[in-house]
Amino acid sequence: MADAARRAFVCGHPIAHSRSPKIHGYWLKSYGIAGSYEAVDIAPDDFGPFLAGAAAGGFAGGNVTIPHKEAAFRLVEHHDPAAEEIGAVNTVWFAEGRLRGANTDAYGFAANLDQLAPGWDTRAKAALVLGAGGASRAVIYALKARGFGDIRLVNRTIERAQELAATFGPKVSAHPLAAAKELASDVNLIVNTTSLGMHGQGDLPVDVEHAPDDALVTDLVYVPLETPLLAAARRRGLKTVDGLGMLLHQATPGFERWFGKKPEVTDELRSMIVADIGGNK
Ligand code: ATR
């Protein structure tokens, strides 16, 4: 079995637009690994049976994306600490006959900043986080893990921000969107986790004019690569990091589990996905 080609999947509904097959396909080819990474469209009702039959189907594991991340959390037998706290699983694998799951979004978020803004987490630790959905939960988990002690969560629906903040304790506070401008005036980091700024969506009603000169601004949206928020931050002279690297880095732990090699997020990989985004906005 050791020499058999290994299979991994990404499963979602829909799945056609996933860039994960390109990312894992690049690594399989670069490292000369005889394996495959296949996109499978699975409707919600079929997800449980699909996962239950995946090992018998020859899969070493796979990625799970919208709308199955919470179902995957319920179905796996063991979670890593991040998945436990976030309540969603995006990476599964089989070990000793058991289905295991992890959430690698928080890892991907932090690893992207580690690569493109080294030292981002070493200064005083206040952050403004825009949005209170699933992505925000992963970001807050990462920020807490990196020692941020003042995490200001703003959201259009304040109740959602309050609920999320409450699950993380006193280091996370909840505020209405209208407070973002003032809250941004003394933070080290500003993160957009909402879908605003994505092509076809509205722009985020947050201005970075009053953010400190040394604040770092990052966006989870990566289509376009430079969102209106990042463009405004750049014009204001602030350091920015786009969201593509989070997508690339969150993929590395799964690849290592399934194929036994820790892959690198190289400039070549990044350029390949940037070209793909350019051609398929
Ligand atoms: P995800 O899991 O990707 O985070 P989500 O759970 O749908 O997605 O959350 C989307 C986030 O974008 C939410 O914070 C949402 O705000 P609400 O909780 O008020 O819905 C935010 N969002 C989406 N559209 C928005 C808009 N037009 N204006 C302000 N915030 C918006």
Short mmCIF file of C-alpha atoms and ligand atoms in Angstrom, two decimals:
data_model
loop_
_atom_site.label_atom_id
_atom_site.label_comp_id
_atom_site.label_asym_id
_atom_site.label_seq_id
_atom_site.Cartn_x
_atom_site.Cartn_y
_atom_site.Cartn_z
CA MET A 1 0.00 0.00 0.00
CA ALA A 2 2.92 2.33 0.78
CA ASP A 3 3.79 2.74 -2.87
CA ALA A 4 0.23 3.04 -4.15
CA ALA A 5 -0.76 6.41 -5.54
CA ARG A 6 -2.63 8.32 -2.87
CA ARG A 7 -5.88 10.10 -3.53
CA ALA A 8 -7.25 13.22 -1.84
CA PHE A 9 -10.40 15.21 -2.50
CA VAL A 10 -11.92 18.62 -2.09
CA CYS A 11 -15.59 18.36 -1.53
CA GLY A 12 -18.18 21.15 -1.58
CA HIS A 13 -21.38 22.23 -3.26
CA PRO A 14 -20.76 23.88 -5.66
CA ILE A 15 -17.08 23.05 -6.18
CA ALA A 16 -16.29 23.99 -9.78
CA HIS A 17 -14.65 27.29 -8.82
CA SER A 18 -12.35 25.83 -6.17
CA ARG A 19 -8.68 26.63 -6.76
CA SER A 20 -7.54 23.84 -4.45
CA PRO A 21 -7.02 21.28 -7.26
CA LYS A 22 -4.60 23.69 -8.95
CA ILE A 23 -2.69 24.26 -5.71
CA HIS A 24 -2.36 20.58 -4.78
CA GLY A 25 -1.79 19.60 -8.40
CA TYR A 26 1.15 22.02 -8.50
CA TRP A 27 2.69 20.46 -5.39
CA LEU A 28 2.14 16.88 -6.57
CA LYS A 29 3.95 17.72 -9.80
CA SER A 30 6.73 19.76 -8.15
CA TYR A 31 7.58 16.99 -5.70
CA GLY A 32 7.08 14.16 -8.20
CA ILE A 33 4.47 12.48 -5.99
CA ALA A 34 2.26 9.87 -7.62
CA GLY A 35 -1.07 10.99 -6.24
CA SER A 36 -4.24 12.78 -7.16
CA TYR A 37 -6.37 15.57 -5.77
CA GLU A 38 -9.91 15.57 -7.10
CA ALA A 39 -12.80 18.02 -6.84
CA VAL A 40 -16.08 16.31 -5.95
CA ASP A 41 -19.45 18.02 -5.88
CA ILE A 42 -21.47 16.55 -3.02
CA ALA A 43 -24.94 17.77 -2.07
CA PRO A 44 -25.55 18.21 1.67
CA ASP A 45 -27.63 15.03 2.03
CA ASP A 46 -24.87 12.96 0.46
CA PHE A 47 -22.00 14.33 2.51
CA GLY A 48 -22.21 11.85 5.43
CA PRO A 49 -22.27 8.79 3.16
CA PHE A 50 -19.48 10.24 1.03
CA LEU A 51 -17.19 10.70 4.03
CA ALA A 52 -18.10 7.28 5.43
CA GLY A 53 -17.10 5.63 2.14
CA ALA A 54 -14.05 7.75 1.36
CA ALA A 55 -11.41 5.48 2.91
CA ALA A 56 -12.82 2.41 1.17
CA GLY A 57 -12.77 4.48 -2.05
CA GLY A 58 -8.99 4.86 -1.70
CA PHE A 59 -8.89 8.39 -0.31
CA ALA A 60 -6.23 9.30 2.26
CA GLY A 61 -8.37 12.31 3.15
CA GLY A 62 -9.35 15.65 1.73
CA ASN A 63 -10.55 19.19 2.09
CA VAL A 64 -14.07 20.12 2.99
CA THR A 65 -15.55 23.43 1.97
CA ILE A 66 -18.87 25.28 1.90
CA PRO A 67 -21.45 24.10 2.90
CA HIS A 68 -19.97 21.03 4.63
CA LYS A 69 -17.50 22.41 7.18
CA GLU A 70 -19.87 22.23 10.16
CA ALA A 71 -21.18 18.79 9.16
CA ALA A 72 -17.58 17.59 8.90
CA PHE A 73 -16.99 18.89 12.41
CA ARG A 74 -19.85 16.73 13.68
CA LEU A 75 -18.78 13.65 11.73
CA VAL A 76 -15.06 13.37 12.49
CA GLU A 77 -13.96 11.37 15.51
CA HIS A 78 -11.05 13.58 16.55
CA HIS A 79 -10.56 17.34 16.06
CA ASP A 80 -7.45 19.44 16.42
CA PRO A 81 -7.68 22.30 18.96
CA ALA A 82 -8.40 24.93 16.26
CA ALA A 83 -11.35 22.95 14.88
CA GLU A 84 -12.60 22.41 18.42
CA GLU A 85 -12.70 26.15 19.05
CA ILE A 86 -13.88 27.21 15.58
CA GLY A 87 -16.56 24.51 15.30
CA ALA A 88 -15.76 23.74 11.67
CA VAL A 89 -13.45 21.29 9.90
CA ASN A 90 -11.83 21.97 6.52
CA THR A 91 -9.25 19.15 6.43
CA VAL A 92 -9.88 15.44 7.09
CA TRP A 93 -7.69 12.36 7.01
CA PHE A 94 -7.85 8.75 8.08
CA ALA A 95 -5.51 7.45 10.77
CA GLU A 96 -5.69 4.02 12.37
CA GLY A 97 -9.06 3.51 10.76
CA ARG A 98 -10.48 6.68 12.29
CA LEU A 99 -11.61 9.88 10.65
CA ARG A 100 -9.74 12.90 11.96
CA GLY A 101 -10.31 16.57 11.28
CA ALA A 102 -8.56 19.91 11.54
CA ASN A 103 -9.32 23.51 10.82
CA THR A 104 -6.36 25.04 9.01
CA ASP A 105 -7.87 28.48 8.28
CA ALA A 106 -6.43 30.08 11.41
CA TYR A 107 -3.03 28.52 10.66
CA GLY A 108 -3.25 29.78 7.04
CA PHE A 109 -4.14 33.28 8.14
CA ALA A 110 -1.18 33.53 10.51
CA ALA A 111 1.28 31.77 8.17
CA ASN A 112 0.44 34.20 5.37
CA LEU A 113 1.27 37.18 7.59
CA ASP A 114 4.39 35.40 8.90
CA GLN A 115 5.62 35.07 5.32
CA LEU A 116 4.67 38.50 3.96
CA ALA A 117 4.81 40.70 7.07
CA PRO A 118 7.31 39.01 9.43
CA GLY A 119 7.05 40.33 12.97
CA TRP A 120 3.38 41.31 12.51
CA ASP A 121 2.53 39.77 15.87
CA THR A 122 5.48 40.93 17.94
CA ARG A 123 4.40 44.50 18.73
CA ALA A 124 1.56 45.70 20.96
CA LYS A 125 -1.50 43.65 20.25
CA ALA A 126 -4.67 45.47 19.27
CA ALA A 127 -6.63 44.40 16.19
CA LEU A 128 -9.77 45.50 14.38
CA VAL A 129 -11.65 42.61 12.80
CA LEU A 130 -14.44 43.37 10.33
CA GLY A 131 -17.14 40.71 10.08
CA ALA A 132 -18.51 38.06 12.41
CA GLY A 133 -19.03 34.94 10.28
CA GLY A 134 -17.11 31.67 10.12
CA ALA A 135 -13.99 33.28 8.65
CA SER A 136 -13.93 35.83 11.44
CA ARG A 137 -14.01 33.06 14.03
CA ALA A 138 -10.87 31.52 12.53
CA VAL A 139 -9.10 34.89 12.43
CA ILE A 140 -9.97 35.66 16.06
CA TYR A 141 -8.70 32.23 17.10
CA ALA A 142 -5.40 32.95 15.32
CA LEU A 143 -5.06 36.41 16.84
CA LYS A 144 -5.67 35.13 20.35
CA ALA A 145 -3.15 32.35 19.80
CA ARG A 146 -0.57 34.96 18.70
CA GLY A 147 -1.08 37.01 21.82
CA PHE A 148 -3.45 39.77 20.71
CA GLY A 149 -5.08 41.00 23.90
CA ASP A 150 -7.48 43.60 22.45
CA ILE A 151 -9.52 42.29 19.55
CA ARG A 152 -12.23 44.69 18.39
CA LEU A 153 -14.90 42.96 16.40
CA VAL A 154 -17.22 45.09 14.26
CA ASN A 155 -20.18 43.80 12.31
CA ARG A 156 -23.24 45.12 10.50
CA THR A 157 -25.39 42.88 12.70
CA ILE A 158 -24.15 43.74 16.16
CA GLU A 159 -25.86 40.74 17.78
CA ARG A 160 -23.73 38.39 15.71
CA ALA A 161 -20.57 40.21 16.81
CA GLN A 162 -21.70 40.03 20.43
CA GLU A 163 -22.39 36.31 20.21
CA LEU A 164 -19.03 35.62 18.63
CA ALA A 165 -17.15 37.85 21.08
CA ALA A 166 -18.84 36.10 24.01
CA THR A 167 -17.51 32.72 22.90
CA PHE A 168 -13.94 34.06 23.04
CA GLY A 169 -14.04 35.88 26.39
CA PRO A 170 -12.90 39.33 27.55
CA LYS A 171 -10.11 39.89 24.99
CA VAL A 172 -12.71 40.25 22.23
CA SER A 173 -15.17 43.16 22.21
CA ALA A 174 -18.17 43.70 19.88
CA HIS A 175 -19.07 46.96 18.14
CA PRO A 176 -21.36 48.27 15.38
CA LEU A 177 -19.88 48.95 11.94
CA ALA A 178 -20.25 52.69 12.51
CA ALA A 179 -17.62 52.49 15.27
CA ALA A 180 -14.95 51.07 12.96
CA LYS A 181 -13.38 54.40 12.04
CA GLU A 182 -12.71 55.39 15.63
CA LEU A 183 -11.69 51.89 16.67
CA ALA A 184 -9.12 51.83 13.85
CA SER A 185 -7.24 54.82 15.24
CA ASP A 186 -4.94 52.87 17.57
CA VAL A 187 -4.71 49.28 16.31
CA ASN A 188 -1.71 47.36 14.96
CA LEU A 189 -3.76 45.31 12.56
CA ILE A 190 -6.97 45.68 10.51
CA VAL A 191 -8.51 42.53 8.99
CA ASN A 192 -11.52 42.30 6.67
CA THR A 193 -13.27 38.94 6.95
CA THR A 194 -16.51 40.02 5.22
CA SER A 195 -17.25 39.38 1.58
CA LEU A 196 -17.38 43.11 0.91
CA GLY A 197 -14.72 44.22 -1.55
CA MET A 198 -15.15 41.06 -3.58
CA HIS A 199 -16.05 41.65 -7.23
CA GLY A 200 -19.77 42.20 -7.49
CA GLN A 201 -20.18 43.02 -3.79
CA GLY A 202 -20.33 46.48 -2.27
CA ASP A 203 -17.34 48.22 -0.74
CA LEU A 204 -16.58 48.10 2.92
CA PRO A 205 -17.65 51.30 4.72
CA VAL A 206 -14.41 51.56 6.66
CA ASP A 207 -11.79 54.20 6.20
CA VAL A 208 -8.16 53.69 7.05
CA GLU A 209 -7.25 57.37 6.99
CA HIS A 210 -7.07 57.51 10.76
CA ALA A 211 -5.25 54.24 11.32
CA PRO A 212 -1.74 54.50 12.84
CA ASP A 213 1.13 54.85 10.35
CA ASP A 214 2.51 51.44 11.27
CA ALA A 215 -0.78 49.52 11.10
CA LEU A 216 -0.90 46.44 8.89
CA VAL A 217 -4.03 45.94 6.77
CA THR A 218 -5.08 42.57 5.39
CA ASP A 219 -8.15 41.23 3.61
CA LEU A 220 -9.42 37.66 3.34
CA VAL A 221 -10.99 38.51 -0.03
CA TYR A 222 -8.52 37.71 -2.84
CA VAL A 223 -10.63 38.38 -5.94
CA PRO A 224 -9.62 41.05 -6.72
CA LEU A 225 -6.17 40.64 -5.23
CA GLU A 226 -6.12 44.28 -4.26
CA THR A 227 -9.49 45.01 -2.72
CA PRO A 228 -10.74 48.60 -2.28
CA LEU A 229 -9.74 48.36 1.41
CA LEU A 230 -6.18 47.32 0.53
CA ALA A 231 -5.96 49.97 -2.21
CA ALA A 232 -7.02 52.67 0.25
CA ALA A 233 -4.49 51.40 2.80
CA ARG A 234 -1.71 51.38 0.20
CA ARG A 235 -2.55 54.94 -0.88
CA ARG A 236 -2.45 55.94 2.77
CA GLY A 237 1.08 54.42 2.98
CA LEU A 238 0.14 51.46 5.20
CA LYS A 239 1.61 48.00 4.82
CA THR A 240 -0.86 45.56 3.22
CA VAL A 241 -1.08 41.80 2.72
CA ASP A 242 -3.63 40.30 0.34
CA GLY A 243 -5.71 37.22 1.12
CA LEU A 244 -4.35 34.83 -1.49
CA GLY A 245 -1.58 33.60 0.79
CA MET A 246 -4.13 32.43 3.37
CA LEU A 247 -5.68 30.19 0.73
CA LEU A 248 -2.24 28.80 -0.16
CA HIS A 249 -1.02 28.30 3.40
CA GLN A 250 -4.22 26.72 4.71
CA ALA A 251 -3.66 23.99 2.12
CA THR A 252 -0.23 22.90 3.38
CA PRO A 253 -1.18 20.82 6.48
CA GLY A 254 -3.59 18.66 4.46
CA PHE A 255 -1.05 18.00 1.73
CA GLU A 256 1.47 16.91 4.34
CA ARG A 257 -1.04 14.55 5.97
CA TRP A 258 -2.14 12.88 2.75
CA PHE A 259 1.08 12.83 0.77
CA GLY A 260 3.79 12.87 3.46
CA LYS A 261 5.61 16.01 2.33
CA LYS A 262 5.33 19.49 3.82
CA PRO A 263 4.85 21.67 0.75
CA GLU A 264 6.16 25.18 0.29
CA VAL A 265 4.22 28.26 -0.70
CA THR A 266 6.54 29.48 -3.44
CA ASP A 267 6.45 32.60 -5.60
CA GLU A 268 5.88 30.31 -8.58
CA LEU A 269 2.73 28.81 -6.99
CA ARG A 270 1.48 32.24 -6.08
CA SER A 271 2.05 33.55 -9.63
CA MET A 272 0.21 30.57 -11.07
CA ILE A 273 -2.88 31.23 -8.95
CA VAL A 274 -2.67 34.98 -9.56
CA ALA A 275 -2.75 34.25 -13.30
CA ASP A 276 -5.74 31.99 -12.78
CA ILE A 277 -7.58 34.69 -10.84
CA GLY A 278 -6.75 37.17 -13.61
CA GLY A 279 -8.30 34.92 -16.19
CA ASN A 280 -11.37 33.89 -14.19
CA LYS A 281 -12.58 36.84 -12.23
P1 ATR B 1 -18.01 33.61 6.26
O1 ATR B 1 -18.26 32.27 6.86
O2 ATR B 1 -17.23 33.58 4.98
O3 ATR B 1 -17.38 34.55 7.24
P2 ATR B 1 -20.71 34.60 6.62
O4 ATR B 1 -20.89 33.76 7.84
O5 ATR B 1 -21.81 34.65 5.62
O6 ATR B 1 -19.43 34.19 5.80
O7 ATR B 1 -20.36 36.09 7.11
C1 ATR B 1 -20.30 37.14 6.22
C2 ATR B 1 -19.85 38.39 6.94
O8 ATR B 1 -19.88 39.47 5.99
C3 ATR B 1 -20.76 38.81 8.07
O9 ATR B 1 -20.00 39.47 9.06
C4 ATR B 1 -21.72 39.78 7.38
O10 ATR B 1 -22.35 40.70 8.23
P3 ATR B 1 -23.76 40.30 8.94
O11 ATR B 1 -23.41 39.37 10.07
O12 ATR B 1 -24.30 41.60 9.41
O13 ATR B 1 -24.59 39.64 7.88
C5 ATR B 1 -20.75 40.50 6.47
N1 ATR B 1 -21.44 41.15 5.35
C6 ATR B 1 -21.92 40.55 4.23
N2 ATR B 1 -22.53 41.48 3.44
C7 ATR B 1 -22.42 42.67 4.07
C8 ATR B 1 -22.84 44.03 3.77
N3 ATR B 1 -23.48 44.31 2.63
N4 ATR B 1 -22.54 45.00 4.65
C9 ATR B 1 -21.88 44.73 5.81
N5 ATR B 1 -21.46 43.48 6.16
C10 ATR B 1 -21.73 42.48 5.31
#
